[in-house]
PDB file of C-alpha atoms in Angstrom:
ATOM      1  CA  MET F   1     -29.656 142.379  68.656  1.00 59.00           C
ATOM      2  CA  LYS F   2     -31.024 142.411  71.976  1.00 58.00           C
ATOM      3  CA  ILE F   3     -30.003 139.070  73.016  1.00 61.00           C
ATOM      4  CA  VAL F   4     -26.277 140.097  72.070  1.00 48.00           C
ATOM      5  CA  ILE F   5     -25.648 143.140  73.677  1.00 58.00           C
ATOM      6  CA  PHE F   6     -27.478 141.112  77.045  1.00 50.00           C
ATOM      7  CA  LEU F   7     -24.701 138.100  76.647  1.00 52.00           C
ATOM      8  CA  VAL F   8     -22.228 140.985  76.195  1.00 50.00           C
ATOM      9  CA  GLY F   9     -23.384 142.804  79.753  1.00 54.00           C
ATOM     10  CA  VAL F  10     -23.417 139.693  81.219  1.00 48.00           C
ATOM     11  CA  THR F  11     -20.207 138.425  80.051  1.00 56.00           C
ATOM     12  CA  LEU F  12     -18.701 142.415  81.281  1.00 53.00           C
ATOM     13  CA  PHE F  13     -19.926 141.887  84.853  1.00 53.00           C
ATOM     14  CA  LEU F  14     -19.239 138.984  85.576  1.00 54.00           C
ATOM     15  CA  SER F  15     -15.407 139.283  84.297  1.00 56.00           C
ATOM     16  CA  GLY F  16     -15.608 142.658  86.645  1.00 56.00           C
ATOM     17  CA  PHE F  17     -17.226 140.388  89.712  1.00 50.00           C
ATOM     18  CA  SER F  18     -14.593 137.922  89.623  1.00 54.00           C
ATOM     19  CA  LEU F  19     -11.404 140.944  88.672  1.00 55.00           C
ATOM     20  CA  SER F  20     -13.107 142.386  92.400  1.00 54.00           C
ATOM     21  CA  PHE F  21     -12.030 139.283  94.255  1.00 50.00           C
ATOM     22  CA  ILE F  22      -8.248 139.395  92.904  1.00 53.00           C
ATOM     23  CA  VAL F  23      -7.750 143.633  93.089  1.00 51.00           C
ATOM     24  CA  GLN F  24      -9.150 142.811  96.886  1.00 56.00           C
ATOM     25  CA  GLU F  25      -7.248 139.934  97.759  1.00 56.00           C
ATOM     26  CA  ILE F  26      -3.894 142.110  96.340  1.00 51.00           C
ATOM     27  CA  TYR F  27      -4.641 145.248  98.699  1.00 53.00           C
ATOM     28  CA  ASN F  28      -5.894 143.237 101.262  1.00 56.00           C
ATOM     29  CA  SER F  29      -2.458 141.450 101.435  1.00 61.00           C
ATOM     30  CA  ASN F  30       1.368 142.750 102.112  1.00 65.00           C
ATOM     31  CA  THR F  31       1.318 142.095  98.518  1.00 66.00           C
ATOM     32  CA  GLU F  32       2.565 144.976  97.045  1.00 61.00           C
ATOM     33  CA  MET F  33       2.012 144.915  92.939  1.00 57.00           C
ATOM     34  CA  PRO F  34       4.799 146.693  91.142  1.00 56.00           C
ATOM     35  CA  PHE F  35       3.056 148.719  88.113  1.00 52.00           C
ATOM     36  CA  SER F  36       4.573 149.802  84.920  1.00 47.00           C
ATOM     37  CA  GLU F  37       3.113 151.414  82.107  1.00 52.00           C
ATOM     38  CA  LYS F  38       6.298 150.455  79.803  1.00 48.00           C
ATOM     39  CA  LEU F  39       6.129 147.009  78.027  1.00 45.00           C
ATOM     40  CA  ASN F  40       8.995 144.806  77.120  1.00 46.00           C
ATOM     41  CA  LEU F  41      11.401 145.990  79.652  1.00 49.00           C
ATOM     42  CA  GLU F  42      14.669 144.077  79.483  1.00 63.00           C
ATOM     43  CA  VAL F  43      15.236 144.321  83.039  1.00 66.00           C
ATOM     44  CA  PHE F  44      15.490 141.460  85.773  1.00 81.00           C
ATOM     45  CA  ALA F  45      14.595 141.215  89.057  1.00 86.00           C
ATOM     46  CA  PRO F  46      17.136 139.647  91.275  1.00 90.00           C
ATOM     47  CA  SER F  47      16.378 135.772  92.677  1.00 90.00           C
ATOM     48  CA  ASP F  48      14.615 135.335  95.526  1.00 89.00           C
ATOM     49  CA  SER F  49      17.480 134.668  98.477  1.00 91.00           C
ATOM     50  CA  VAL F  50      15.805 135.275 101.673  1.00 92.00           C
ATOM     51  CA  LYS F  51      12.665 133.270 102.306  1.00 93.00           C
ATOM     52  CA  GLU F  52       9.888 135.200 104.026  1.00 94.00           C
ATOM     53  CA  LYS F  53      10.259 132.814 107.041  1.00 96.00           C
ATOM     54  CA  ASP F  54      13.657 134.156 107.581  1.00 96.00           C
ATOM     55  CA  ILE F  55      12.614 137.721 108.400  1.00 95.00           C
ATOM     56  CA  MET F  56      10.956 138.776 111.771  1.00 96.00           C
ATOM     57  CA  VAL F  57       9.526 141.465 112.257  1.00 97.00           C
ATOM     58  CA  PHE F  58       9.452 143.233 116.007  1.00 97.00           C
ATOM     59  CA  GLU F  59       8.204 146.349 117.211  1.00 97.00           C
ATOM     60  CA  ASP F  60      11.381 147.509 117.800  1.00 98.00           C
ATOM     61  CA  ARG F  61      13.306 145.956 115.121  1.00 96.00           C
ATOM     62  CA  VAL F  62      13.640 143.394 112.194  1.00 95.00           C
ATOM     63  CA  VAL F  63      15.756 140.704 112.159  1.00 95.00           C
ATOM     64  CA  ILE F  64      16.886 138.262 109.224  1.00 94.00           C
ATOM     65  CA  TYR F  65      18.212 135.365 109.038  1.00 94.00           C
ATOM     66  CA  ILE F  66      21.129 134.641 106.866  1.00 94.00           C
ATOM     67  CA  GLU F  67      23.486 131.841 107.543  1.00 94.00           C
ATOM     68  CA  ASP F  68      27.252 132.954 106.475  1.00 94.00           C
ATOM     69  CA  SER F  69      26.239 136.562 105.431  1.00 96.00           C
ATOM     70  CA  SER F  70      28.269 140.065 105.416  1.00 96.00           C
ATOM     71  CA  VAL F  71      27.303 143.976 105.152  1.00 96.00           C
ATOM     72  CA  SER F  72      28.447 145.517 101.738  1.00 94.00           C
ATOM     73  CA  ASN F  73      29.025 149.029 101.142  1.00 89.00           C
ATOM     74  CA  TYR F  74      29.339 151.049  98.155  1.00 89.00           C
ATOM     75  CA  LEU F  75      31.464 153.259  95.939  1.00 85.00           C
ATOM     76  CA  ASP F  76      30.003 156.271  93.709  1.00 83.00           C
ATOM     77  CA  SER F  77      31.130 154.775  90.816  1.00 87.00           C
ATOM     78  CA  GLY F  78      26.828 155.593  89.441  1.00 88.00           C
ATOM     79  CA  SER F  79      27.410 152.141  87.552  1.00 88.00           C
ATOM     80  CA  MET F  80      24.333 150.705  89.541  1.00 91.00           C
ATOM     81  CA  LEU F  81      22.054 153.609  89.973  1.00 87.00           C
ATOM     82  CA  PRO F  82      19.723 154.307  91.162  1.00 89.00           C
ATOM     83  CA  VAL F  83      19.884 150.928  93.245  1.00 90.00           C
ATOM     84  CA  LEU F  84      22.671 151.267  94.591  1.00 89.00           C
ATOM     85  CA  ASN F  85      24.727 154.523  95.496  1.00 87.00           C
ATOM     86  CA  GLU F  86      27.503 155.598  97.699  1.00 87.00           C
ATOM     87  CA  GLY F  87      26.517 155.028 101.572  1.00 86.00           C
ATOM     88  CA  SER F  88      24.047 152.114 100.525  1.00 90.00           C
ATOM     89  CA  ASN F  89      23.903 148.844 102.424  1.00 93.00           C
ATOM     90  CA  GLY F  90      23.986 145.670 101.383  1.00 95.00           C
ATOM     91  CA  ILE F  91      23.808 142.325 103.008  1.00 96.00           C
ATOM     92  CA  ARG F  92      25.507 139.455 100.823  1.00 97.00           C
ATOM     93  CA  ILE F  93      26.731 136.170 100.724  1.00 98.00           C
ATOM     94  CA  LYS F  94      29.340 133.815  98.753  1.00 98.00           C
ATOM     95  CA  PRO F  95      27.454 131.794  96.094  1.00 98.00           C
ATOM     96  CA  LEU F  96      28.293 128.181  96.630  1.00 97.00           C
ATOM     97  CA  SER F  97      27.666 127.123  92.825  1.00 97.00           C
ATOM     98  CA  GLU F  98      26.663 128.468  89.606  1.00 97.00           C
ATOM     99  CA  GLU F  99      23.019 126.991  90.366  1.00 97.00           C
ATOM    100  CA  GLU F 100      22.623 129.426  92.915  1.00 97.00           C
ATOM    101  CA  ILE F 101      23.181 132.587  90.462  1.00 98.00           C
ATOM    102  CA  SER F 102      20.435 133.564  88.517  1.00 97.00           C
ATOM    103  CA  ILE F 103      20.137 136.371  86.022  1.00 96.00           C
ATOM    104  CA  GLY F 104      19.237 139.469  86.889  1.00 96.00           C
ATOM    105  CA  ASP F 105      20.890 138.804  90.759  1.00 98.00           C
ATOM    106  CA  ILE F 106      23.142 141.591  91.919  1.00 96.00           C
ATOM    107  CA  ILE F 107      27.180 139.731  91.992  1.00 97.00           C
ATOM    108  CA  SER F 108      30.566 141.124  93.196  1.00 96.00           C
ATOM    109  CA  PHE F 109      33.432 139.866  90.849  1.00 97.00           C
ATOM    110  CA  ASN F 110      37.148 140.250  90.661  1.00 95.00           C
ATOM    111  CA  SER F 111      38.493 142.201  87.451  1.00 93.00           C
ATOM    112  CA  ASP F 112      42.050 143.751  86.433  1.00 90.00           C
ATOM    113  CA  LYS F 113      40.414 146.949  87.881  1.00 89.00           C
ATOM    114  CA  GLY F 114      39.182 145.564  91.511  1.00 92.00           C
ATOM    115  CA  LEU F 115      35.929 144.005  92.978  1.00 94.00           C
ATOM    116  CA  ILE F 116      33.295 144.971  90.498  1.00 94.00           C
ATOM    117  CA  VAL F 117      29.415 145.006  91.415  1.00 95.00           C
ATOM    118  CA  HIS F 118      26.590 144.959  88.580  1.00 96.00           C
ATOM    119  CA  ARG F 119      24.044 143.053  87.481  1.00 96.00           C
ATOM    120  CA  VAL F 120      23.517 139.486  85.966  1.00 97.00           C
ATOM    121  CA  LEU F 121      22.263 140.004  82.580  1.00 96.00           C
ATOM    122  CA  GLU F 122      23.174 136.962  80.881  1.00 96.00           C
ATOM    123  CA  LYS F 123      23.895 132.864  81.746  1.00 97.00           C
ATOM    124  CA  GLY F 124      25.362 130.738  79.418  1.00 97.00           C
ATOM    125  CA  ILE F 125      27.594 127.959  78.543  1.00 97.00           C
ATOM    126  CA  ASP F 126      30.780 127.753  76.192  1.00 96.00           C
ATOM    127  CA  SER F 127      33.404 125.346  75.501  1.00 97.00           C
ATOM    128  CA  GLU F 128      34.731 126.372  79.077  1.00 96.00           C
ATOM    129  CA  GLY F 129      32.240 125.702  81.011  1.00 97.00           C
ATOM    130  CA  VAL F 130      29.299 127.842  82.577  1.00 98.00           C
ATOM    131  CA  TYR F 131      29.674 132.271  81.851  1.00 98.00           C
ATOM    132  CA  PHE F 132      27.790 135.159  83.067  1.00 98.00           C
ATOM    133  CA  ILE F 133      27.177 138.769  81.542  1.00 97.00           C
ATOM    134  CA  ALA F 134      26.987 141.008  83.536  1.00 96.00           C
ATOM    135  CA  GLY F 135      26.621 145.236  83.689  1.00 95.00           C
ATOM    136  CA  GLY F 136      26.030 147.913  85.456  1.00 93.00           C
ATOM    137  CA  ASP F 137      22.161 149.360  85.676  1.00 92.00           C
ATOM    138  CA  ASN F 138      23.650 152.225  84.330  1.00 89.00           C
ATOM    139  CA  ASN F 139      25.775 151.677  82.394  1.00 90.00           C
ATOM    140  CA  GLU F 140      26.180 151.069  78.108  1.00 90.00           C
ATOM    141  CA  TYR F 141      28.389 148.418  77.578  1.00 91.00           C
ATOM    142  CA  VAL F 142      28.315 144.331  79.293  1.00 92.00           C
ATOM    143  CA  ASP F 143      31.589 143.313  81.103  1.00 92.00           C
ATOM    144  CA  GLY F 144      32.525 140.453  78.981  1.00 90.00           C
ATOM    145  CA  LYS F 145      32.236 136.517  80.096  1.00 96.00           C
ATOM    146  CA  ILE F 146      32.451 135.868  83.982  1.00 98.00           C
ATOM    147  CA  ARG F 147      33.463 132.574  85.279  1.00 98.00           C
ATOM    148  CA  PHE F 148      31.933 131.298  88.148  1.00 98.00           C
ATOM    149  CA  LYS F 149      35.640 131.036  90.396  1.00 98.00           C
ATOM    150  CA  ASN F 150      35.765 135.667  89.681  1.00 98.00           C
ATOM    151  CA  ILE F 151      32.348 136.376  91.843  1.00 98.00           C
ATOM    152  CA  GLU F 152      33.009 136.642  95.169  1.00 98.00           C
ATOM    153  CA  TYR F 153      29.571 137.695  95.920  1.00 98.00           C
ATOM    154  CA  LYS F 154      25.984 137.581  95.275  1.00 98.00           C
ATOM    155  CA  THR F 155      23.864 140.600  97.143  1.00 97.00           C
ATOM    156  CA  ILE F 156      20.891 139.327  98.429  1.00 96.00           C
ATOM    157  CA  ALA F 157      19.215 142.513 100.259  1.00 95.00           C
ATOM    158  CA  ILE F 158      20.018 146.401  99.762  1.00 93.00           C
ATOM    159  CA  ILE F 159      19.069 148.392 102.745  1.00 90.00           C
ATOM    160  CA  TYR F 160      18.326 152.367 102.043  1.00 84.00           C
TER     161      TYR F 160
END
């Protein structure tokens, strides 16, 4: 019995010791770790479109190198709250292919209501080819199938 308790104690000690190196690495780097107490979230983050090597931080400014980009701003529709609101500024690119669009990306697409900005929730293939299902983060309903030819922009940064 004493040997079992001893082995459990040693195992716990070694586990904690090993974990301390991981925790120390996280806290001593510039990497931030999002934390959530919720499990099984059905929310997807945008794909990584801006590489760290393209971001330069100086004492008096930040420079982000992104070819063929433009600035976007948004109306107060409420559909993308809390991510986008009136007055938010975005940086967007014109995607060149379907492969550049991933689940979680924020896209601007043409619809009969105008240019809509929503998050990609699903990507699939049917008899007509690749389609995307998008929806507002704050909406209960999705937009239906969106074809690549209707996608104008992909938001790659939001500046508050």
